[in-house]
GROMACS .gro file of C-alpha atoms in nm:
model
  366
    1MET     CA    1   0.000   0.000   0.000
    2LYS     CA    2   0.291   0.230   0.078
    3VAL     CA    3   0.443   0.155  -0.258
    4LEU     CA    4   0.118   0.228  -0.439
    5ARG     CA    5   0.082   0.563  -0.256
    6THR     CA    6   0.438   0.652  -0.348
    7VAL     CA    7   0.372   0.568  -0.710
    8MET     CA    8   0.051   0.769  -0.710
    9ASN     CA    9   0.235   1.066  -0.564
   10LYS     CA   10   0.499   1.034  -0.833
   11THR     CA   11   0.221   1.003  -1.089
   12LYS     CA   12   0.069   1.330  -0.973
   13THR     CA   13   0.410   1.494  -0.993
   14THR     CA   14   0.464   1.349  -1.340
   15THR     CA   15   0.121   1.465  -1.455
   16ALA     CA   16   0.177   1.815  -1.321
   17SER     CA   17   0.514   1.829  -1.492
   18MET     CA   18   0.358   1.708  -1.812
   19LEU     CA   19   0.090   1.978  -1.802
   20VAL     CA   20   0.350   2.247  -1.742
   21LEU     CA   21   0.561   2.113  -2.027
   22LEU     CA   22   0.262   2.096  -2.264
   23SER     CA   23   0.169   2.453  -2.179
   24ALA     CA   24   0.523   2.560  -2.254
   25LEU     CA   25   0.527   2.362  -2.578
   26GLY     CA   26   0.193   2.508  -2.681
   27PHE     CA   27   0.312   2.861  -2.616
   28TYR     CA   28   0.644   2.796  -2.788
   29GLY     CA   29   0.469   2.632  -3.082
   30CYS     CA   30   0.238   2.930  -3.132
   31ALA     CA   31   0.531   3.168  -3.105
   32VAL     CA   32   0.767   2.979  -3.334
   33VAL     CA   33   0.556   2.776  -3.578
   34GLY     CA   34   0.388   3.087  -3.721
   35PRO     CA   35   0.714   3.262  -3.823
   36GLN     CA   36   0.861   2.929  -3.932
   37SER     CA   37   0.558   2.860  -4.153
   38ILE     CA   38   0.607   3.199  -4.322
   39ALA     CA   39   0.977   3.131  -4.374
   40ALA     CA   40   0.906   2.786  -4.515
   41GLY     CA   41   0.587   2.865  -4.707
   42ARG     CA   42   0.617   3.214  -4.852
   43GLY     CA   43   0.909   3.131  -5.078
   44VAL     CA   44   0.741   2.811  -5.196
   45TYR     CA   45   0.415   2.988  -5.281
   46ALA     CA   46   0.601   3.266  -5.463
   47GLU     CA   47   0.809   3.014  -5.659
   48VAL     CA   48   0.509   2.808  -5.767
   49ILE     CA   49   0.301   3.113  -5.863
   50ASN     CA   50   0.591   3.256  -6.064
   51ARG     CA   51   0.658   2.925  -6.241
   52THR     CA   52   0.293   2.868  -6.334
   53GLU     CA   53   0.266   3.231  -6.449
   54ASP     CA   54   0.561   3.172  -6.683
   55GLU     CA   55   0.402   2.852  -6.813
   56GLN     CA   56   0.073   3.032  -6.873
   57ILE     CA   57   0.238   3.307  -7.078
   58LEU     CA   58   0.439   3.057  -7.284
   59ASN     CA   59   0.120   2.858  -7.341
   60VAL     CA   60  -0.054   3.173  -7.471
   61ILE     CA   61   0.233   3.246  -7.713
   62VAL     CA   62   0.229   2.893  -7.851
   63ARG     CA   63  -0.147   2.858  -7.879
   64GLN     CA   64  -0.195   3.190  -8.059
   65ARG     CA   65   0.079   3.086  -8.305
   66TYR     CA   66  -0.123   2.771  -8.371
   67ASP     CA   67  -0.441   2.982  -8.408
   68GLU     CA   68  -0.603   2.810  -8.111
   69THR     CA   69  -0.803   2.966  -7.831
   70PHE     CA   70  -0.636   3.041  -7.501
   71GLY     CA   71  -0.736   3.155  -7.155
   72MET     CA   72  -0.559   3.327  -6.869
   73MET     CA   73  -0.620   3.326  -6.495
   74SER     CA   74  -0.474   3.556  -6.234
   75VAL     CA   75  -0.402   3.446  -5.876
   76ALA     CA   76  -0.622   3.676  -5.667
   77SER     CA   77  -0.525   3.555  -5.320
   78VAL     CA   78  -0.362   3.275  -5.123
   79THR     CA   79  -0.501   3.204  -4.777
   80ALA     CA   80  -0.317   2.951  -4.560
   81ASN     CA   81  -0.494   2.809  -4.253
   82LEU     CA   82  -0.277   2.659  -3.980
   83ARG     CA   83  -0.408   2.387  -3.747
   84PHE     CA   84  -0.224   2.312  -3.422
   85SER     CA   85  -0.241   1.990  -3.218
   86THR     CA   86  -0.059   1.865  -2.908
   87GLN     CA   87   0.005   1.514  -2.785
   88ALA     CA   88   0.156   1.355  -2.473
   89GLY     CA   89   0.201   1.009  -2.325
   90THR     CA   90   0.339   0.829  -2.018
   91ASN     CA   91   0.321   0.485  -1.853
   92ILE     CA   92   0.307   0.418  -1.477
   93GLY     CA   93   0.463   0.111  -1.318
   94ILE     CA   94   0.325  -0.028  -0.996
   95GLY     CA   95   0.527  -0.274  -0.790
   96ASP     CA   96   0.824  -0.301  -0.567
   97SER     CA   97   1.034   0.018  -0.563
   98ASP     CA   98   1.339  -0.184  -0.665
   99ASN     CA   99   1.195  -0.293  -0.997
  100TYR     CA  100   0.909  -0.062  -1.109
  101ASP     CA  101   1.141   0.228  -1.196
  102GLY     CA  102   1.264   0.045  -1.503
  103ASN     CA  103   0.909  -0.005  -1.622
  104LEU     CA  104   0.824   0.368  -1.634
  105VAL     CA  105   0.821   0.515  -1.981
  106PRO     CA  106   0.968   0.871  -1.993
  107LEU     CA  107   0.725   1.153  -2.059
  108SER     CA  108   0.661   1.218  -2.430
  109ALA     CA  109   0.500   1.534  -2.566
  110GLY     CA  110   0.486   1.730  -2.890
  111VAL     CA  111   0.318   2.003  -3.090
  112ALA     CA  112   0.220   1.950  -3.455
  113TYR     CA  113   0.062   2.176  -3.715
  114GLU     CA  114  -0.075   2.133  -4.065
  115GLU     CA  115  -0.125   2.393  -4.335
  116ASN     CA  116  -0.432   2.404  -4.562
  117PRO     CA  117  -0.396   2.674  -4.830
  118THR     CA  118  -0.690   2.812  -5.029
  119ILE     CA  119  -0.605   2.971  -5.364
  120SER     CA  120  -0.843   3.209  -5.544
  121TYR     CA  121  -0.823   3.268  -5.921
  122VAL     CA  122  -0.974   3.545  -6.130
  123PRO     CA  123  -1.039   3.449  -6.495
  124LEU     CA  124  -0.918   3.715  -6.738
  125SER     CA  125  -1.200   3.741  -6.989
  126GLY     CA  126  -1.485   3.956  -7.104
  127GLU     CA  127  -1.504   4.288  -7.283
  128GLU     CA  128  -1.240   4.459  -7.069
  129PHE     CA  129  -0.991   4.179  -7.132
  130ILE     CA  130  -1.051   4.195  -7.509
  131ARG     CA  131  -1.012   4.572  -7.506
  132ARG     CA  132  -0.681   4.553  -7.322
  133MET     CA  133  -0.553   4.284  -7.557
  134LEU     CA  134  -0.655   4.445  -7.887
  135SER     CA  135  -0.627   4.819  -7.828
  136PRO     CA  136  -0.290   4.989  -7.889
  137VAL     CA  137  -0.062   5.009  -7.588
  138SER     CA  138  -0.013   5.368  -7.479
  139VAL     CA  139   0.311   5.555  -7.534
  140ASN     CA  140   0.325   5.611  -7.157
  141GLN     CA  141   0.339   5.237  -7.090
  142TRP     CA  142   0.601   5.180  -7.357
  143VAL     CA  143   0.815   5.457  -7.208
  144LEU     CA  144   0.798   5.290  -6.868
  145LEU     CA  145   0.877   4.947  -7.011
  146GLY     CA  146   1.172   5.072  -7.214
  147GLY     CA  147   1.320   5.281  -6.935
  148THR     CA  148   1.543   5.004  -6.802
  149ALA     CA  149   1.587   4.799  -7.120
  150LYS     CA  150   1.941   4.702  -7.211
  151HIS     CA  151   1.865   4.766  -7.579
  152PRO     CA  152   1.606   5.047  -7.610
  153GLY     CA  153   1.605   5.003  -7.987
  154HIS     CA  154   1.456   4.653  -7.949
  155VAL     CA  155   1.172   4.793  -7.739
  156MET     CA  156   1.112   5.068  -7.997
  157ALA     CA  157   1.098   4.811  -8.278
  158LEU     CA  158   0.854   4.599  -8.078
  159ALA     CA  159   0.637   4.892  -7.971
  160THR     CA  160   0.585   5.080  -8.297
  161ARG     CA  161   0.399   5.015  -8.617
  162ARG     CA  162   0.490   5.355  -8.756
  163ILE     CA  163   0.700   5.647  -8.643
  164ASN     CA  164   0.672   5.974  -8.837
  165GLY     CA  165   0.550   5.782  -9.138
  166LEU     CA  166   0.827   5.517  -9.133
  167GLN     CA  167   0.670   5.171  -9.162
  168ASN     CA  168   0.794   4.899  -8.929
  169PRO     CA  169   0.824   4.577  -9.133
  170LEU     CA  170   0.825   4.353  -8.825
  171LEU     CA  171   0.502   4.169  -8.903
  172GLY     CA  172   0.473   4.256  -9.269
  173GLU     CA  173   0.136   4.423  -9.224
  174ALA     CA  174   0.244   4.711  -9.451
  175PRO     CA  175   0.520   4.782  -9.703
  176ALA     CA  176   0.852   4.816  -9.525
  177SER     CA  177   1.036   5.145  -9.501
  178PRO     CA  178   1.403   5.072  -9.576
  179GLU     CA  179   1.494   5.354  -9.340
  180PHE     CA  180   1.320   5.204  -9.039
  181GLN     CA  181   1.596   4.959  -8.946
  182ARG     CA  182   1.851   5.239  -8.970
  183PHE     CA  183   1.632   5.452  -8.744
  184VAL     CA  184   1.624   5.173  -8.482
  185GLU     CA  185   2.004   5.144  -8.491
  186LEU     CA  186   2.053   5.518  -8.444
  187TYR     CA  187   1.788   5.541  -8.173
  188ASP     CA  188   1.945   5.254  -7.979
  189ARG     CA  189   2.292   5.408  -8.009
  190LEU     CA  190   2.186   5.752  -7.889
  191ARG     CA  191   1.972   5.617  -7.605
  192ARG     CA  192   2.252   5.399  -7.473
  193ALA     CA  193   2.496   5.690  -7.497
  194ALA     CA  194   2.255   5.902  -7.287
  195VAL     CA  195   2.235   6.158  -7.568
  196LEU     CA  196   1.864   6.099  -7.629
  197ASP     CA  197   1.652   6.092  -7.313
  198ILE     CA  198   1.276   6.065  -7.271
  199VAL     CA  199   1.162   6.323  -7.017
  200ILE     CA  200   0.857   6.503  -6.884
  201ALA     CA  201   0.862   6.875  -6.957
  202PRO     CA  202   0.923   7.095  -6.651
  203GLY     CA  203   0.598   7.228  -6.511
  204SER     CA  204   0.389   6.978  -6.705
  205LYS     CA  205   0.067   6.882  -6.526
  206SER     CA  206   0.040   6.551  -6.708
  207GLU     CA  207   0.273   6.263  -6.618
  208GLY     CA  208   0.226   6.126  -6.969
  209ASN     CA  209   0.342   6.444  -7.144
  210TYR     CA  210   0.670   6.300  -7.268
  211PHE     CA  211   0.939   6.461  -7.486
  212TRP     CA  212   1.258   6.358  -7.656
  213ASP     CA  213   1.548   6.553  -7.510
  214ILE     CA  214   1.852   6.535  -7.740
  215HIS     CA  215   2.154   6.697  -7.578
  216ASP     CA  216   2.537   6.693  -7.551
  217TYR     CA  217   2.569   6.544  -7.896
  218GLU     CA  218   2.792   6.776  -8.098
  219GLU     CA  219   3.130   6.640  -7.996
  220ALA     CA  220   3.082   6.267  -8.060
  221HIS     CA  221   2.728   6.206  -8.190
  222GLY     CA  222   2.647   6.505  -8.408
  223ASP     CA  223   2.634   6.305  -8.732
  224SER     CA  224   2.408   6.039  -8.578
  225VAL     CA  225   2.166   6.303  -8.448
  226ARG     CA  226   2.150   6.477  -8.788
  227GLU     CA  227   2.086   6.146  -8.967
  228LEU     CA  228   1.817   6.048  -8.716
  229LEU     CA  229   1.632   6.378  -8.757
  230ASP     CA  230   1.657   6.357  -9.136
  231LEU     CA  231   1.506   6.008  -9.135
  232LEU     CA  232   1.214   6.133  -8.926
  233GLY     CA  233   1.163   6.447  -9.134
  234ILE     CA  234   1.226   6.683  -8.842
  235GLU     CA  235   1.304   7.033  -8.964
  236VAL     CA  236   1.553   7.130  -8.696
  237LYS     CA  237   1.913   7.226  -8.761
  238PRO     CA  238   2.133   7.072  -8.490
  239ASP     CA  239   2.371   7.343  -8.372
  240GLY     CA  240   2.482   7.183  -8.046
  241SER     CA  241   2.195   7.317  -7.835
  242ALA     CA  242   1.935   7.089  -7.679
  243ILE     CA  243   1.656   6.967  -7.906
  244ILE     CA  244   1.314   6.909  -7.746
  245LEU     CA  245   1.056   6.713  -7.948
  246PRO     CA  246   0.705   6.623  -7.823
  247LEU     CA  247   0.622   6.249  -7.823
  248ARG     CA  248   0.264   6.190  -7.939
  249GLU     CA  249   0.033   5.902  -8.024
  250ALA     CA  250  -0.056   5.987  -8.382
  251VAL     CA  251  -0.045   5.857  -8.740
  252GLY     CA  252   0.150   6.033  -9.009
  253SER     CA  253   0.460   6.246  -9.022
  254SER     CA  254   0.550   6.570  -8.849
  255VAL     CA  255   0.827   6.827  -8.892
  256SER     CA  256   0.837   6.927  -8.525
  257ALA     CA  257   0.721   6.626  -8.321
  258ILE     CA  258   0.757   6.248  -8.293
  259HIS     CA  259   0.436   6.075  -8.402
  260VAL     CA  260   0.413   5.711  -8.291
  261GLN     CA  261   0.152   5.450  -8.377
  262THR     CA  262   0.186   5.169  -8.126
  263ARG     CA  263   0.104   4.798  -8.127
  264SER     CA  264  -0.156   4.610  -7.925
  265ALA     CA  265  -0.076   4.344  -7.666
  266PHE     CA  266  -0.206   4.075  -7.903
  267ALA     CA  267   0.026   4.199  -8.179
  268VAL     CA  268   0.318   4.179  -7.936
  269LEU     CA  269   0.227   3.814  -7.867
  270GLN     CA  270   0.221   3.755  -8.244
  271VAL     CA  271   0.571   3.903  -8.273
  272PHE     CA  272   0.697   3.669  -8.002
  273GLY     CA  273   0.517   3.380  -8.171
  274THR     CA  274   0.736   3.420  -8.480
  275GLY     CA  275   1.027   3.302  -8.266
  276ILE     CA  276   0.880   2.953  -8.219
  277GLU     CA  277   1.063   2.670  -8.392
  278ILE     CA  278   0.760   2.495  -8.545
  279PRO     CA  279   0.810   2.117  -8.591
  280SER     CA  280   0.822   2.014  -8.956
  281PRO     CA  281   0.540   1.755  -8.919
  282HIS     CA  282   0.306   2.028  -8.795
  283LEU     CA  283   0.385   2.249  -9.095
  284GLU     CA  284   0.351   1.960  -9.341
  285ALA     CA  285   0.019   1.854  -9.190
  286GLY     CA  286  -0.116   2.208  -9.209
  287ILE     CA  287  -0.172   2.230  -8.833
  288VAL     CA  288   0.004   2.565  -8.832
  289GLU     CA  289   0.074   2.803  -9.118
  290PRO     CA  290   0.429   2.911  -9.198
  291VAL     CA  291   0.528   3.272  -9.140
  292THR     CA  292   0.472   3.464  -9.463
  293TRP     CA  293   0.706   3.749  -9.371
  294ALA     CA  294   1.077   3.727  -9.316
  295VAL     CA  295   1.212   3.792  -8.967
  296PRO     CA  296   1.590   3.827  -8.984
  297GLU     CA  297   1.781   3.636  -8.716
  298GLU     CA  298   1.928   3.954  -8.572
  299ARG     CA  299   1.579   4.098  -8.526
  300ARG     CA  300   1.422   3.793  -8.363
  301PHE     CA  301   1.323   3.884  -8.009
  302ILE     CA  302   1.300   3.534  -7.869
  303THR     CA  303   1.370   3.173  -7.964
  304ILE     CA  304   1.121   2.914  -7.838
  305ARG     CA  305   1.251   2.567  -7.910
  306SER     CA  306   1.053   2.246  -7.952
  307SER     CA  307   1.145   1.886  -7.883
  308GLU     CA  308   0.984   1.545  -7.859
  309LYS     CA  309   1.176   1.478  -7.538
  310ARG     CA  310   1.149   1.676  -7.218
  311PRO     CA  311   1.433   1.934  -7.217
  312ASP     CA  312   1.711   1.882  -6.966
  313ASP     CA  313   1.770   2.249  -6.888
  314ALA     CA  314   1.486   2.492  -6.955
  315THR     CA  315   1.386   2.820  -6.795
  316VAL     CA  316   1.020   2.756  -6.875
  317GLN     CA  317   0.854   2.469  -7.060
  318ILE     CA  318   0.507   2.344  -7.155
  319ARG     CA  319   0.362   2.035  -7.316
  320PHE     CA  320   0.153   2.102  -7.628
  321ARG     CA  321   0.044   1.865  -7.907
  322ASP     CA  322   0.279   1.590  -7.787
  323ARG     CA  323   0.578   1.823  -7.802
  324TRP     CA  324   0.776   2.021  -7.550
  325PHE     CA  325   0.806   2.394  -7.616
  326TYR     CA  326   1.064   2.570  -7.403
  327ILE     CA  327   1.321   2.846  -7.358
  328ASP     CA  328   1.672   2.715  -7.315
  329ALA     CA  329   1.840   2.819  -6.991
  330THR     CA  330   2.160   2.906  -7.182
  331ASP     CA  331   1.979   3.146  -7.420
  332THR     CA  332   2.031   3.475  -7.236
  333LEU     CA  333   1.867   3.696  -7.499
  334SER     CA  334   1.550   3.487  -7.503
  335LYS     CA  335   1.534   3.480  -7.123
  336ARG     CA  336   1.560   3.859  -7.109
  337ALA     CA  337   1.290   3.891  -7.373
  338PHE     CA  338   1.061   3.660  -7.176
  339VAL     CA  339   1.114   3.860  -6.856
  340PHE     CA  340   1.023   4.172  -7.052
  341LEU     CA  341   0.709   4.005  -7.187
  342GLN     CA  342   0.600   3.893  -6.840
  343THR     CA  343   0.638   4.250  -6.713
  344PHE     CA  344   0.451   4.380  -7.017
  345ILE     CA  345   0.160   4.138  -6.974
  346GLY     CA  346   0.139   4.216  -6.603
  347MET     CA  347   0.128   4.590  -6.672
  348ARG     CA  348  -0.115   4.567  -6.961
  349LEU     CA  349  -0.368   4.327  -6.813
  350ALA     CA  350  -0.355   4.433  -6.447
  351ASP     CA  351  -0.687   4.578  -6.336
  352PRO     CA  352  -0.740   4.683  -5.972
  353GLY     CA  353  -1.114   4.627  -6.002
  354ALA     CA  354  -1.096   4.287  -6.168
  355ALA     CA  355  -1.105   4.099  -5.838
  356GLN     CA  356  -1.439   4.259  -5.751
  357GLN     CA  357  -1.597   4.246  -6.097
  358ALA     CA  358  -1.497   3.902  -6.224
  359PRO     CA  359  -1.609   3.566  -6.080
  360VAL     CA  360  -1.357   3.418  -5.843
  361LEU     CA  361  -1.265   3.049  -5.846
  362THR     CA  362  -1.151   2.930  -5.502
  363VAL     CA  363  -0.965   2.600  -5.485
  364PRO     CA  364  -0.892   2.437  -5.145
  365VAL     CA  365  -0.561   2.249  -5.151
  366ASN     CA  366  -0.555   1.948  -4.914
   0.00000   0.00000   0.00000
């Protein structure tokens, strides 16, 4: 009886200790698991969303090249619910004090949690989506996109259908102006030399009131500036002083301003689609039409390769019509072009009110 009382006393002590320990574990778990879940989960969510966004954009490029319908969905929100649980266990030995100690199982306790994310998607569709895809992209947006480009001339060639009457032959939608390619070369040279800047006029009330500011050119770039202005039909005699030219969205030429007719987002996707290496069987079967206009290799913005086998090293890849379409990880120019396109699509299609206006698809992930 004395032994049993001793064991019961020890049991009470063990139980009290266990409760204290569980309380500490519960508090510690709430204090630590939350931050740890952010550290472990945030990067994973961001990585998966970014990867699937890349795959969606590549899928759109490929499907429009094959003249097939496509859809896009935007991730509206990610909600992660955490569930905590605690557990503990112990065994009590009853018997002679010389032998029951070895039969006691040490106290065991733990705190566990599980994460159940809910992901909400907003389908990009409807009249507003069509308008954003088919209407010309504003000069303001192109200025922002080209501000940090390594080769501003490439952005100019992608953005414009016409500039002061010069036809851009990129998609062959109109007779080519032989002078356009020369214009792109001169523009790229002067922009990279910081001789031609795109600025907002001092005191302008509109943030989109952009101007070309050509300056500090006489010593090393005078000839290039004169040739550029001649190509555009600008009636200004460069004498070393700064030249300010308004940048406007307009069709036709001008003797005192830069008139630009821009492309739509869908036309930009078409331009990128010309960089797809179409498999010969698809061309022979008539599944996809060959490009009827010539795109010189030096003017190709991106190269999207295709293969029957899954690529070993790809930045982004999709499966389409039993083929793999991908961007090679060693193709730096194509990777930069794809990053630009992702930024462009995000800027063009982003709509702060879309989440409230469009139906939301919520998918629980177990």
